[in-house]
Amino acid sequence: MTQSTTPTGFTGNRNRYYNPVSKIQSLIHNLDAELVQLCKQCSVPKPLSSHNNNYASTFGSLGGGGSSSLGSSMAAGHFRPEVIGNLLARTRAANPIPSSSPMAPEAQKRQMRNVYRTRVIDAYRNRRIFTVYGNYHTVRRALMRRGWLEKLPASRHAKLQSMSEDALLEHARRGNDYEAVVLSKMINHFPAFFIWQGKGQRDLCAEVRPFRNRVRRSQFLDFSTKVGLVGCAEQERWYREDGVCGMSYPRFYRLGGTNLEERMAFIEDYQQTQARSLLLYVREHQPAEMVSEHGTVHTTTLDFALDKVKKMVRHAEHYSLDDARIKPPTPAEIVENQTFMVQSTDVLKSGAKFKGSEKVMAEYARLAGLYLDQVESLRPDYRWDGSRNLWILKPGYQSRGIGIVIRSSLDDILQWTSNNQNKKYIVQKYIERPLLIYRTKFDIRQYMLLTITDTKVSIWTYRDCYLRFSSQEFTMDDLRESIHLTNNSVQKRYKNKSNRDPRLPKNNMWSLDQFKDYLRHMGASEGAWSKTYNGFKQNLVAVVMASLDETELLQNAFELYGCDFMLDEHYNPILIEINSTPDLSPSTEITARICPMVLKDCIRVVVDLPKNPTAGTGLFELAFEVNYSIDKGADGKPLELNGKQMTLFENMPKMRSSPRTRLLRKILNNVKPSTSRKVEKVKEAQAKHEKAAVKISKKKRMAASSGSLSEASAQPSTQILVTKTTLNQTTRENLALQYTAPK
């Protein structure tokens, strides 16, 4: 039996064969024609015809059963057209194929779609999909350089997002907007693993724990608002530690609510500040300038002010919780306070003269200096006060200088806050003696980054900052915002005053290097800036620590803050406010340099550092770190805070009870509480006692001895029963105190 063989090239029909060599030759001719057309478009010289002849002769020899190097390469899968394929890809990317070849664009779309899908899947598997709301292009570029793909929000490239995917692929090129929209459409159903969003936006994709630039906390301890910063200032005393954690903040009061006690506390503080302002005025002026024979202010006003400051010194030295309770003044005290306020205001604002001699005023000036030094040593923030008693009023939940006013009259302050209850005004003591540069007020913008992992909260401070100047010279006689508010959002509305010092910058900003040069020029100590920067860190650590109890510790959450500080005359920082959405736009050449650097270094800390502990963090410096991990397992591992172990009730020690303790326990154990049955027994005993009394009354004619004996025998038994069963809680406590009282 002969076995049938199937010849090469069999197509299923025994009577039909075809030559595979001829098929390959026709394919080569078609490719060669397309190559010639593409070479004309990209100015590539036409391949030599000898190559075609070699291809034909080679395939002809293949058909005749011969062998050659090309035939072997085809058999091995290394066909020469791979070079042509690369050329085709480059050419199609540069010049689309005209409509004469309708199949080529479709093939190109399929190829591009497959490439994009591969990139999308790879980005999802490696958690490299991000979404950025707003014009934070530095963040976008930093993530794209790391291989991340952007999931566009609906507002970005809205017109392109309305186009179909095929229409976008026709115009998609590497790095252009069409490619970005195509990729965004493909990853639209995937979650984002990095989200840069606004403060009021809803947190999306929470199930994948993305890197999110928002740290949520309760409004009462949200230090990015005026109200929350006040709450943190109240709590920071429990975390204060010299050289590590401490807050320097002007005193404040919440007058936007209905808290009567806080309102009374502000009135008391205002009157105390008025007394110190008057004594400061006396200390800073010559006695001859303040007295006159026809003076209208009596020296009893100074006695009242001195008495006020004496009480403040005693209060600061012996502070207790009872002192914190503000007691309402008596009618006599109200009259004295009103008289003092009227006369002191005449002196401070109108320059009224005292009635007395220069010698007496010199003695008052000496006492004023003595008591002011004492109270300022106990309360350093009093050194920022002047003699104007100015207070700044800020809306509790607004920023960028909106709604801020400065007032000096107590009635004006109370009236303003009462008329604007919906704005929750914070009344804060105005810093009347700040550090000035060329007679101009300034503040410092410092950046802080807060990051949260699954076990740690890290506080980062930026080693670079910049100064913002007012457009007008500083004066206390004019309370306009152009003089006293240094926010860039406020100052950009005003022109620089013509008589301002020419050494000040025209754009009202200085870099840190320029400020350091100024300090050297003014003869400041070499450690002046180090002292200031360490004060920055201590203030920010204190604020974060005070807010941790009300902070949502979510893994991968982070937030960048813009912190505003002022300096006193000794270069000590004073925290003014903290912004959760700082302005990072390149408004001047100073911000055009530092703001992109801050964002780039922020990505280094947030994205690079968790994957590589040795990665660089730019100019961000780790100021403090809190370990909040708690093991709730059965092994009872201790709580860790700040890197130090603190064991909480691991094994309670067995304490040996003292003799008095054992005696007390014995007494209390012997005394059993009354039950319903015992109560019934007591009632029965009382009934028997009544019956016995009736019998005794009927036998009055009996002998006195027998009657007395019967009463004595009946009454003691009842007393013992009642005493034993009706012992109440008060009696038990008295017994316990009697046996445990110190001898």
XYZ file of C-alpha atoms in Angstrom:
743
model
C 0.000 0.000 0.000
C 1.477 3.251 -1.083
C 1.287 6.298 1.214
C 0.096 9.473 -0.472
C 2.153 12.608 0.029
C 0.903 16.186 0.000
C 3.072 18.384 -2.202
C 4.287 21.775 -1.030
C 1.944 24.576 -1.902
C -1.210 22.462 -1.747
C -4.245 24.730 -1.186
C -6.958 22.157 -0.560
C -7.821 21.370 -4.184
C -5.817 18.482 -5.682
C -6.053 19.918 -9.215
C -4.851 23.436 -8.274
C -1.361 24.498 -7.283
C 0.323 27.889 -7.091
C 3.937 28.927 -6.922
C 4.789 30.686 -3.595
C 7.874 32.264 -5.195
C 5.755 34.185 -7.687
C 3.561 35.446 -4.844
C 6.592 36.763 -2.960
C 7.956 38.365 -6.132
C 4.722 40.281 -6.697
C 4.781 41.426 -3.067
C 8.312 42.743 -3.509
C 7.318 44.671 -6.611
C 4.434 46.303 -4.738
C 6.682 47.233 -1.830
C 9.288 48.624 -4.165
C 6.687 50.866 -5.823
C 5.516 52.129 -2.440
C 9.111 52.684 -1.357
C 9.817 54.797 -4.426
C 6.810 56.971 -3.646
C 7.839 57.399 -0.016
C 11.424 58.172 -0.932
C 10.229 61.032 -3.117
C 8.298 62.501 -0.181
C 11.131 62.283 2.362
C 13.955 63.034 -0.136
C 15.606 59.621 0.286
C 17.517 58.370 -2.814
C 15.850 55.554 -4.729
C 17.331 52.086 -4.073
C 19.486 50.714 -6.804
C 17.782 48.525 -9.377
C 20.455 45.904 -8.846
C 18.824 45.185 -5.501
C 15.596 44.335 -7.277
C 17.452 42.130 -9.756
C 19.202 40.417 -6.900
C 15.831 39.866 -5.193
C 14.397 38.406 -8.465
C 17.380 36.213 -9.184
C 17.465 35.085 -5.627
C 13.815 34.108 -5.603
C 14.286 32.553 -9.074
C 17.024 30.353 -7.731
C 14.786 29.652 -4.746
C 12.099 28.439 -7.132
C 14.615 26.205 -8.819
C 15.603 24.670 -5.542
C 18.855 26.623 -5.198
C 19.995 28.308 -1.959
C 21.371 31.767 -1.170
C 22.002 34.055 1.762
C 18.687 35.870 1.271
C 16.798 32.638 1.167
C 18.382 31.534 4.389
C 17.566 34.887 5.976
C 13.948 34.514 4.954
C 13.861 31.072 6.438
C 15.305 32.461 9.663
C 12.802 35.326 9.788
C 15.340 38.147 9.149
C 13.709 39.538 6.067
C 15.250 42.708 4.641
C 11.968 44.668 4.615
C 12.365 45.289 8.404
C 14.630 48.182 7.425
C 11.920 49.344 5.066
C 9.383 49.080 7.893
C 11.409 51.429 10.075
C 11.640 53.856 7.198
C 7.917 53.620 6.628
C 7.207 54.369 10.287
C 9.391 57.454 10.256
C 7.947 58.646 7.007
C 4.330 58.168 8.078
C 5.017 60.063 11.272
C 6.447 63.010 9.317
C 4.173 62.968 6.227
C 0.823 61.219 6.122
C 0.156 59.047 3.075
C -2.145 60.706 0.551
C -5.651 59.478 -0.082
C -4.489 57.480 -3.083
C -3.555 54.723 -0.612
C -6.700 54.372 1.532
C -5.467 51.360 3.515
C -2.236 52.948 4.832
C -3.862 55.488 7.245
C -6.052 52.774 8.727
C -3.032 50.592 9.300
C -1.246 53.524 10.868
C -4.203 54.185 13.184
C -4.287 50.561 14.256
C -0.585 50.620 14.949
C -0.776 53.869 16.929
C -3.810 52.636 18.834
C -1.962 49.464 19.832
C 1.072 51.451 20.934
C -1.050 53.816 23.010
C -2.957 50.947 24.603
C 0.305 49.322 25.573
C 1.426 52.546 27.219
C -1.888 52.876 29.044
C -1.773 49.337 30.424
C 1.819 49.812 31.503
C 0.947 53.087 33.240
C -1.951 51.470 35.090
C 0.100 48.508 36.241
C 2.823 50.829 37.561
C 0.371 53.344 39.126
C 1.493 56.160 36.828
C -1.755 57.914 35.936
C -2.274 61.465 37.204
C -4.828 64.262 37.092
C -3.993 67.931 37.613
C -6.691 70.573 38.019
C -5.584 74.099 37.213
C -2.609 75.618 35.432
C 0.103 73.742 37.317
C 2.141 72.940 34.221
C 5.328 72.410 36.237
C 3.672 69.494 38.007
C 2.481 68.052 34.690
C 5.904 68.243 33.089
C 7.621 66.771 36.146
C 5.328 63.742 36.140
C 5.484 63.238 32.372
C 9.262 63.165 32.529
C 8.872 60.289 34.961
C 6.720 58.334 32.480
C 3.294 59.224 33.900
C 0.194 59.622 31.714
C -2.342 62.382 32.316
C -6.031 61.753 32.781
C -7.361 65.097 31.647
C -10.097 66.878 33.601
C -13.186 67.858 31.636
C -12.173 71.518 31.464
C -8.791 70.899 29.852
C -8.813 70.683 26.013
C -12.602 70.526 26.082
C -12.987 70.922 22.311
C -10.519 68.150 21.539
C -12.162 65.835 24.062
C -15.404 66.128 22.094
C -13.714 64.649 18.979
C -13.754 60.944 18.158
C -10.758 58.748 18.746
C -10.215 58.140 15.025
C -10.217 61.866 14.303
C -7.688 62.438 17.056
C -5.418 59.655 15.787
C -5.175 61.329 12.381
C -3.505 64.379 13.972
C -1.781 62.696 16.902
C 1.967 63.261 17.009
C 4.426 62.630 19.755
C 3.919 65.188 22.530
C 1.113 67.246 20.971
C -2.334 67.916 22.427
C -4.079 65.363 20.190
C -1.919 62.580 21.591
C -2.622 63.747 25.153
C -6.369 63.660 24.531
C -6.216 60.202 22.877
C -4.320 58.797 25.855
C -6.733 60.458 28.261
C -9.700 58.875 26.485
C -8.078 55.459 26.738
C -7.381 55.783 30.469
C -10.678 57.444 31.283
C -12.005 54.306 32.983
C -8.813 53.866 35.046
C -8.327 55.639 38.408
C -5.729 58.374 38.873
C -2.875 57.641 41.270
C -1.764 61.266 41.616
C -4.337 64.046 41.982
C -3.593 67.758 42.268
C -6.904 69.411 43.064
C -8.503 72.416 44.690
C -9.408 72.588 48.346
C -13.161 72.554 47.776
C -13.202 69.641 45.306
C -14.514 66.218 46.188
C -11.876 63.555 46.767
C -12.070 61.048 43.907
C -10.416 57.627 43.514
C -10.066 57.252 47.286
C -10.162 53.460 46.986
C -6.674 53.324 45.387
C -5.086 55.725 47.938
C -3.632 58.144 45.364
C -1.099 60.862 46.041
C -3.443 63.759 46.779
C -2.418 67.331 47.582
C -5.064 67.721 50.277
C -4.861 66.928 54.002
C -8.299 67.126 55.578
C -8.948 68.206 59.182
C -11.760 69.762 61.212
C -12.479 73.441 60.669
C -11.669 74.267 64.294
C -8.038 73.169 63.842
C -7.613 73.864 60.124
C -4.642 76.226 60.367
C -5.116 77.368 56.764
C -8.033 79.489 58.021
C -7.971 82.284 60.592
C -10.380 80.435 62.879
C -8.410 77.191 62.681
C -5.084 78.934 63.313
C -6.566 80.467 66.452
C -7.609 76.982 67.590
C -4.103 75.637 67.005
C -2.617 78.547 68.946
C -4.799 77.560 71.893
C -3.654 73.926 71.728
C 0.061 74.349 71.018
C 0.971 74.972 74.678
C 0.543 71.241 75.314
C 3.238 70.441 72.725
C 5.642 73.290 73.464
C 9.280 72.265 73.744
C 12.189 74.689 73.720
C 14.181 74.583 70.511
C 11.809 72.119 68.831
C 8.187 73.202 69.004
C 6.818 76.620 69.887
C 4.416 79.112 68.352
C 4.919 82.872 68.203
C 1.581 84.411 67.288
C -0.206 87.715 68.074
C -2.954 87.383 70.649
C -6.449 87.019 69.231
C -10.140 86.856 70.035
C -13.101 85.368 68.176
C -15.696 88.111 68.196
C -17.652 86.773 65.227
C -19.756 84.477 67.402
C -22.002 84.845 70.417
C -19.431 83.919 73.062
C -19.949 86.525 75.765
C -16.998 85.322 77.826
C -14.534 85.820 74.964
C -16.014 89.244 74.309
C -15.417 90.222 77.941
C -11.878 88.858 77.743
C -11.166 91.064 74.728
C -12.503 94.168 76.505
C -10.265 93.415 79.485
C -7.247 92.913 77.213
C -8.022 96.125 75.368
C -8.066 98.077 78.632
C -4.816 96.461 79.782
C -3.212 97.281 76.445
C -4.390 100.858 76.835
C -2.673 101.029 80.232
C 0.604 99.698 78.826
C 0.324 102.051 75.855
C 0.031 105.024 78.204
C 3.051 103.922 80.257
C 5.036 103.344 77.072
C 4.100 106.846 75.939
C 5.347 108.262 79.250
C 8.586 106.298 79.038
C 9.376 107.397 75.477
C 8.717 111.136 75.981
C 10.523 113.752 78.001
C 8.775 114.905 81.214
C 8.808 118.530 80.054
C 6.830 117.579 76.954
C 4.002 115.956 78.909
C 3.278 118.388 81.782
C 1.697 121.802 81.923
C 0.268 124.074 84.565
C -3.006 124.066 82.688
C -2.997 120.322 82.030
C -6.357 118.608 81.737
C -5.306 115.058 82.729
C -4.673 114.197 86.362
C -1.800 111.970 87.454
C -4.352 109.599 88.969
C -4.704 108.280 85.432
C -1.089 107.118 85.601
C -1.719 105.554 89.000
C -4.592 103.583 87.489
C -2.358 102.412 84.608
C 0.438 101.385 86.989
C -2.031 99.423 89.100
C -3.290 97.632 85.971
C 0.232 96.599 84.963
C 1.030 95.441 88.524
C -1.986 93.116 88.401
C -0.832 91.822 85.022
C 2.599 90.952 86.450
C 1.045 89.075 89.373
C -1.326 87.304 87.025
C 1.512 86.209 84.712
C 3.633 84.986 87.640
C 0.837 83.058 89.387
C -1.453 81.968 86.593
C -4.135 79.375 87.358
C -7.299 78.095 85.755
C -9.375 80.270 88.075
C -7.583 83.333 86.707
C -8.752 82.456 83.207
C -12.361 83.070 84.189
C -13.267 86.666 83.486
C -15.366 88.161 86.265
C -17.835 90.913 85.371
C -16.746 94.314 86.742
C -18.618 96.077 89.460
C -20.387 99.397 88.748
C -17.586 101.320 90.467
C -14.964 99.565 88.332
C -16.940 100.362 85.198
C -16.903 104.065 86.037
C -13.149 103.987 86.768
C -12.396 102.179 83.516
C -14.463 104.600 81.444
C -12.778 107.601 83.049
C -9.352 106.112 82.435
C -10.161 105.282 78.803
C -11.326 108.821 78.069
C -8.343 110.558 79.666
C -5.721 108.137 78.273
C -7.202 108.505 74.777
C -6.848 112.274 75.066
C -3.161 111.844 75.884
C -2.370 109.225 73.209
C -4.347 110.667 70.310
C -4.719 114.374 71.046
C -1.492 115.000 72.969
C -3.237 116.268 76.121
C -0.944 117.417 78.956
C -0.746 116.129 82.513
C -1.236 118.469 85.429
C 1.883 118.206 87.576
C 5.604 118.887 87.817
C 8.492 117.536 85.769
C 9.932 115.833 88.823
C 6.748 113.886 89.391
C 6.572 112.903 85.726
C 10.190 111.733 85.810
C 9.318 109.407 88.680
C 6.291 108.102 86.790
C 8.520 107.482 83.754
C 10.945 105.478 85.917
C 8.159 103.341 87.379
C 6.625 102.863 83.948
C 9.892 101.522 82.562
C 10.315 99.224 85.563
C 6.881 97.619 85.324
C 6.920 97.411 81.528
C 10.219 95.516 81.610
C 8.762 93.084 84.129
C 5.607 92.334 82.184
C 7.428 92.087 78.827
C 9.868 89.566 80.289
C 6.874 87.400 81.241
C 4.957 88.012 77.994
C 7.371 88.530 75.060
C 4.510 89.303 72.658
C 3.889 92.583 74.543
C 7.120 93.876 73.010
C 5.382 94.059 69.628
C 2.862 96.588 70.979
C 3.227 100.318 70.585
C 1.351 103.226 72.073
C -1.582 103.270 69.597
C -3.551 100.231 70.780
C -4.282 99.133 67.193
C -6.147 95.903 66.377
C -6.535 94.201 63.005
C -9.862 92.563 62.092
C -9.812 89.598 59.691
C -12.661 87.485 58.283
C -12.341 83.978 59.658
C -12.527 82.080 56.350
C -11.172 84.445 53.694
C -7.687 85.103 52.329
C -5.728 87.431 50.013
C -6.448 90.449 52.225
C -10.189 90.461 51.572
C -12.248 92.211 54.253
C -9.291 93.151 56.505
C -9.524 96.455 58.425
C -7.508 98.106 61.211
C -9.208 99.873 64.116
C -8.138 101.511 67.368
C -11.442 102.391 69.042
C -13.077 99.785 71.246
C -16.566 100.845 70.189
C -15.627 100.665 66.493
C -14.228 97.151 66.903
C -17.280 95.822 68.732
C -19.647 97.508 66.288
C -17.815 96.169 63.212
C -17.815 92.573 64.448
C -21.464 92.782 65.465
C -22.511 94.084 62.043
C -20.596 91.294 60.226
C -21.503 88.209 62.231
C -21.666 86.038 59.107
C -17.960 86.623 58.351
C -16.787 85.259 61.727
C -14.285 88.027 62.357
C -11.053 87.382 64.257
C -9.696 90.356 66.225
C -5.908 90.207 66.444
C -3.422 92.554 68.040
C -1.683 94.570 65.353
C 2.128 94.456 65.397
C 3.026 98.103 65.889
C 6.775 97.589 66.182
C 7.821 95.284 63.304
C 11.225 95.084 61.693
C 11.350 97.602 58.821
C 13.646 97.718 55.781
C 14.287 101.277 54.648
C 11.220 102.446 56.615
C 8.977 99.991 54.757
C 6.977 97.059 56.074
C 7.550 93.558 54.674
C 6.738 89.919 55.323
C 8.378 86.616 54.345
C 6.735 83.833 52.344
C 7.996 80.459 53.565
C 6.872 77.101 52.124
C 5.976 74.010 54.140
C 5.179 70.526 52.823
C 3.215 67.995 54.873
C 3.343 64.329 53.814
C 1.529 61.350 55.320
C 2.454 57.699 54.858
C 0.917 54.619 56.424
C 2.996 55.137 59.586
C 4.459 58.657 59.624
C 3.601 62.323 59.350
C 6.528 64.338 57.996
C 6.932 68.120 58.139
C 9.205 69.605 55.471
C 10.382 73.217 55.295
C 11.897 74.895 52.254
C 15.363 76.377 52.630
C 14.559 79.193 50.220
C 11.990 81.972 50.594
C 11.325 85.529 49.452
C 10.292 88.902 50.890
C 7.242 90.986 49.933
C 7.289 94.752 50.496
C 4.574 97.339 50.845
C 4.338 99.973 48.148
C 4.194 102.789 50.747
C 6.351 103.794 53.680
C 5.275 102.544 57.098
C 3.371 104.960 59.327
C 0.864 104.609 62.146
C -0.962 107.789 61.232
C -2.486 106.246 58.091
C -4.315 102.918 58.348
C -4.859 102.209 54.636
C -4.223 98.685 53.363
C -1.567 99.861 50.888
C 0.676 100.627 53.885
C -0.101 97.796 56.283
C -0.980 94.769 54.098
C 1.963 93.280 52.207
C 0.016 90.590 50.325
C 0.935 90.586 46.661
C -2.760 90.360 45.787
C -3.230 93.698 47.606
C -0.035 95.525 46.626
C -0.409 94.831 42.911
C -3.359 97.249 42.911
C -1.172 100.184 43.995
C 1.768 102.067 42.527
C 4.972 102.565 44.452
C 5.169 105.871 46.270
C 7.476 108.341 44.546
C 9.410 109.297 47.692
C 10.071 105.689 48.677
C 13.679 104.639 49.233
C 15.274 103.899 45.814
C 17.098 100.883 47.265
C 13.819 99.026 47.509
C 12.863 96.778 44.567
C 10.403 98.072 42.008
C 8.552 94.746 41.928
C 8.316 94.807 45.765
C 10.057 91.464 46.180
C 13.468 90.356 47.399
C 15.108 86.986 47.184
C 16.654 85.359 50.246
C 20.169 86.170 49.025
C 19.272 89.852 48.771
C 17.930 89.806 52.325
C 21.092 88.143 53.598
C 23.156 90.849 51.911
C 21.019 93.459 53.664
C 21.599 91.784 57.042
C 25.361 91.830 56.493
C 25.187 95.456 55.427
C 23.243 96.373 58.587
C 25.797 94.629 60.795
C 23.559 91.793 61.958
C 25.218 88.785 63.544
C 26.173 85.876 61.310
C 23.642 83.643 63.001
C 20.735 86.043 62.522
C 19.221 84.204 59.570
C 19.804 80.775 61.151
C 17.934 82.003 64.215
C 15.074 83.222 62.039
C 14.884 80.009 59.977
C 14.895 77.822 63.098
C 12.053 79.968 64.407
C 10.141 79.238 61.195
C 10.508 75.512 61.769
C 9.495 75.667 65.431
C 6.338 77.619 64.614
C 5.280 75.270 61.825
C 5.993 72.125 63.847
C 3.894 73.531 66.688
C 0.985 74.276 64.364
C 0.988 70.803 62.814
C 1.319 69.057 66.168
C -1.576 71.055 67.592
C -3.810 70.012 64.672
C -3.004 66.281 64.570
C -5.888 65.295 66.846
C -8.377 66.517 64.226
C -6.399 65.492 61.094
C -7.391 62.635 58.790
C -4.215 60.570 58.497
C -4.720 59.100 55.023
C -1.873 57.312 53.304
C -0.223 59.230 50.415
C -1.923 62.516 51.357
C 0.250 65.627 51.156
C -0.190 69.386 51.006
C 1.939 72.387 50.135
C 1.407 75.504 52.262
C 2.464 79.109 51.883
C 3.315 80.476 55.349
C 3.595 84.216 56.006
C 5.907 85.512 58.736
C 6.926 88.903 60.039
C 10.026 89.707 62.082
C 10.331 91.732 65.229
C 13.201 94.125 65.929
C 15.367 91.194 67.132
C 14.805 89.026 64.015
C 12.377 86.709 65.831
C 9.686 85.333 63.480
C 5.998 86.003 64.097
C 3.514 83.708 62.358
C 0.783 85.695 60.603
C -1.161 83.164 58.529
C -0.914 79.936 56.518
C -2.428 79.452 53.037
C -3.415 76.024 51.726
C -3.512 77.187 48.094
C -0.552 79.571 47.768
C -0.116 81.673 44.658
C 2.565 79.925 42.571
C 2.242 82.047 39.452
C 5.351 83.786 38.034
C 4.181 87.298 38.905
C 7.742 88.666 39.211
C 11.229 87.464 38.398
C 11.550 86.309 42.017
C 8.492 84.070 41.948
C 9.292 82.951 38.390
C 12.440 81.384 39.801
C 11.349 80.000 43.168
C 7.809 78.745 42.444
C 8.766 76.153 39.772
C 11.617 75.006 42.019
C 9.192 74.447 44.894
C 6.853 72.370 42.720
C 9.662 70.259 41.271
C 11.099 69.564 44.712
C 7.604 68.762 45.970
C 7.329 65.996 43.351
C 10.747 64.710 44.420
C 9.597 64.350 48.008
C 6.124 62.971 47.279
C 6.781 60.665 44.296
C 10.485 59.802 44.241
C 11.351 59.462 47.928
C 8.895 56.635 48.831
C 10.360 54.451 46.085
C 13.980 55.404 46.700
C 14.962 56.457 50.248
C 18.215 57.910 48.905
C 16.484 60.143 46.334
C 17.179 63.846 46.481
C 14.598 66.186 47.997
C 15.873 69.435 46.501
C 15.691 72.311 48.963
C 13.056 70.662 51.142
C 14.412 69.795 54.574
C 12.831 67.349 57.012
C 12.003 69.499 60.045
C 10.052 66.993 62.154
C 8.586 63.518 61.903
C 5.804 61.887 63.912
C 5.291 58.141 64.053
C 1.600 57.549 64.577
C 1.513 53.768 64.031
C -0.533 51.896 66.635
C -0.453 48.105 66.876
C -3.898 46.971 67.960
C -2.998 43.294 67.957
C -3.212 40.883 70.857
C 0.514 41.093 71.552
C -0.020 44.601 72.989
C 2.917 46.359 71.425
C 3.513 49.894 72.701
C 2.478 53.168 71.133
C 5.216 55.000 69.246
C 5.341 58.785 69.099
C 8.197 60.918 67.776
C 10.380 57.853 67.428
C 10.445 57.117 71.170
C 8.736 54.076 72.621
C 6.261 54.659 75.380
C 4.695 51.558 76.931
C 1.082 51.981 77.884
C -0.137 49.594 80.617
C 1.779 46.572 79.413
C 1.678 44.742 82.789
C 0.239 46.543 85.773
C 2.450 46.010 88.855
C 0.884 44.143 91.786
C 0.717 46.573 94.685
C 0.629 45.333 98.237
C -2.312 46.829 100.064
C -1.624 48.748 103.264
C -3.244 47.803 106.632
C -5.611 50.754 106.408
C -6.670 49.676 102.910
C -7.363 46.142 104.105
C -9.356 47.504 107.041
C -11.424 49.715 104.753
C -12.125 46.791 102.447
C -13.205 44.684 105.423
C -15.612 47.355 106.648
C -17.175 47.854 103.213
C -17.504 44.118 102.601
C -19.313 43.590 105.910
C -21.867 46.281 105.113
C -24.329 44.721 102.672
C -26.905 46.745 100.747
C -30.541 46.470 101.771
C -32.814 44.243 99.723
C -36.537 44.132 99.439
C -36.698 41.146 101.807
C -34.686 42.983 104.437
C -36.951 45.970 104.109
C -39.950 43.760 104.730
C -38.262 42.332 107.825
C -37.652 45.840 109.119
C -41.326 46.691 108.614
C -42.369 43.529 110.462
C -40.036 44.410 113.323
C -41.496 47.901 113.524
C -45.038 46.451 113.603
C -44.078 44.125 116.448
C -42.555 47.069 118.254
C -45.802 49.019 117.924
C -47.814 46.071 119.266
C -45.464 45.749 122.193
C -45.845 49.435 122.918
C -49.627 49.029 122.953
C -49.356 46.147 125.403
C -47.088 48.177 127.625
C -49.565 51.066 127.664
C -52.330 48.701 128.788
C -50.192 47.464 131.662
C -49.484 50.893 133.181
C -50.498 49.684 136.608
C -47.676 47.169 136.649
C -44.582 47.784 138.607
C -42.154 50.458 137.270
C -39.241 48.045 137.299
C -41.053 45.444 135.240
C -42.246 48.145 132.772
C -38.784 49.580 132.315
C -37.302 46.144 131.787
C -39.861 45.289 129.118
C -39.112 48.530 127.240
C -35.388 47.945 127.512
C -35.718 44.420 126.191
C -37.872 45.439 123.209
C -36.161 48.615 122.019
C -32.462 47.612 121.735
C -33.197 44.613 119.500
C -35.094 46.838 117.087
C -32.339 49.460 117.029
C -29.689 46.898 116.229
C -31.724 45.514 113.347
C -32.488 48.935 111.901
C -28.909 50.159 112.312
C -27.557 47.119 110.513
C -29.962 47.113 107.596
C -30.511 50.838 106.916
C -26.838 51.895 106.637
C -26.896 54.270 103.667
C -24.088 55.411 101.378
C -23.295 58.543 103.394
C -22.783 56.488 106.536
C -20.523 54.099 104.686
C -18.418 56.992 103.387
C -18.156 58.463 106.882
C -16.975 55.130 108.209
C -14.441 54.872 105.418
C -13.085 58.347 106.181
C -12.965 57.584 109.894
C -10.835 54.467 109.469
C -8.617 55.849 106.706
C -7.993 59.365 108.021
C -4.323 60.170 108.672
C -3.297 59.785 112.311
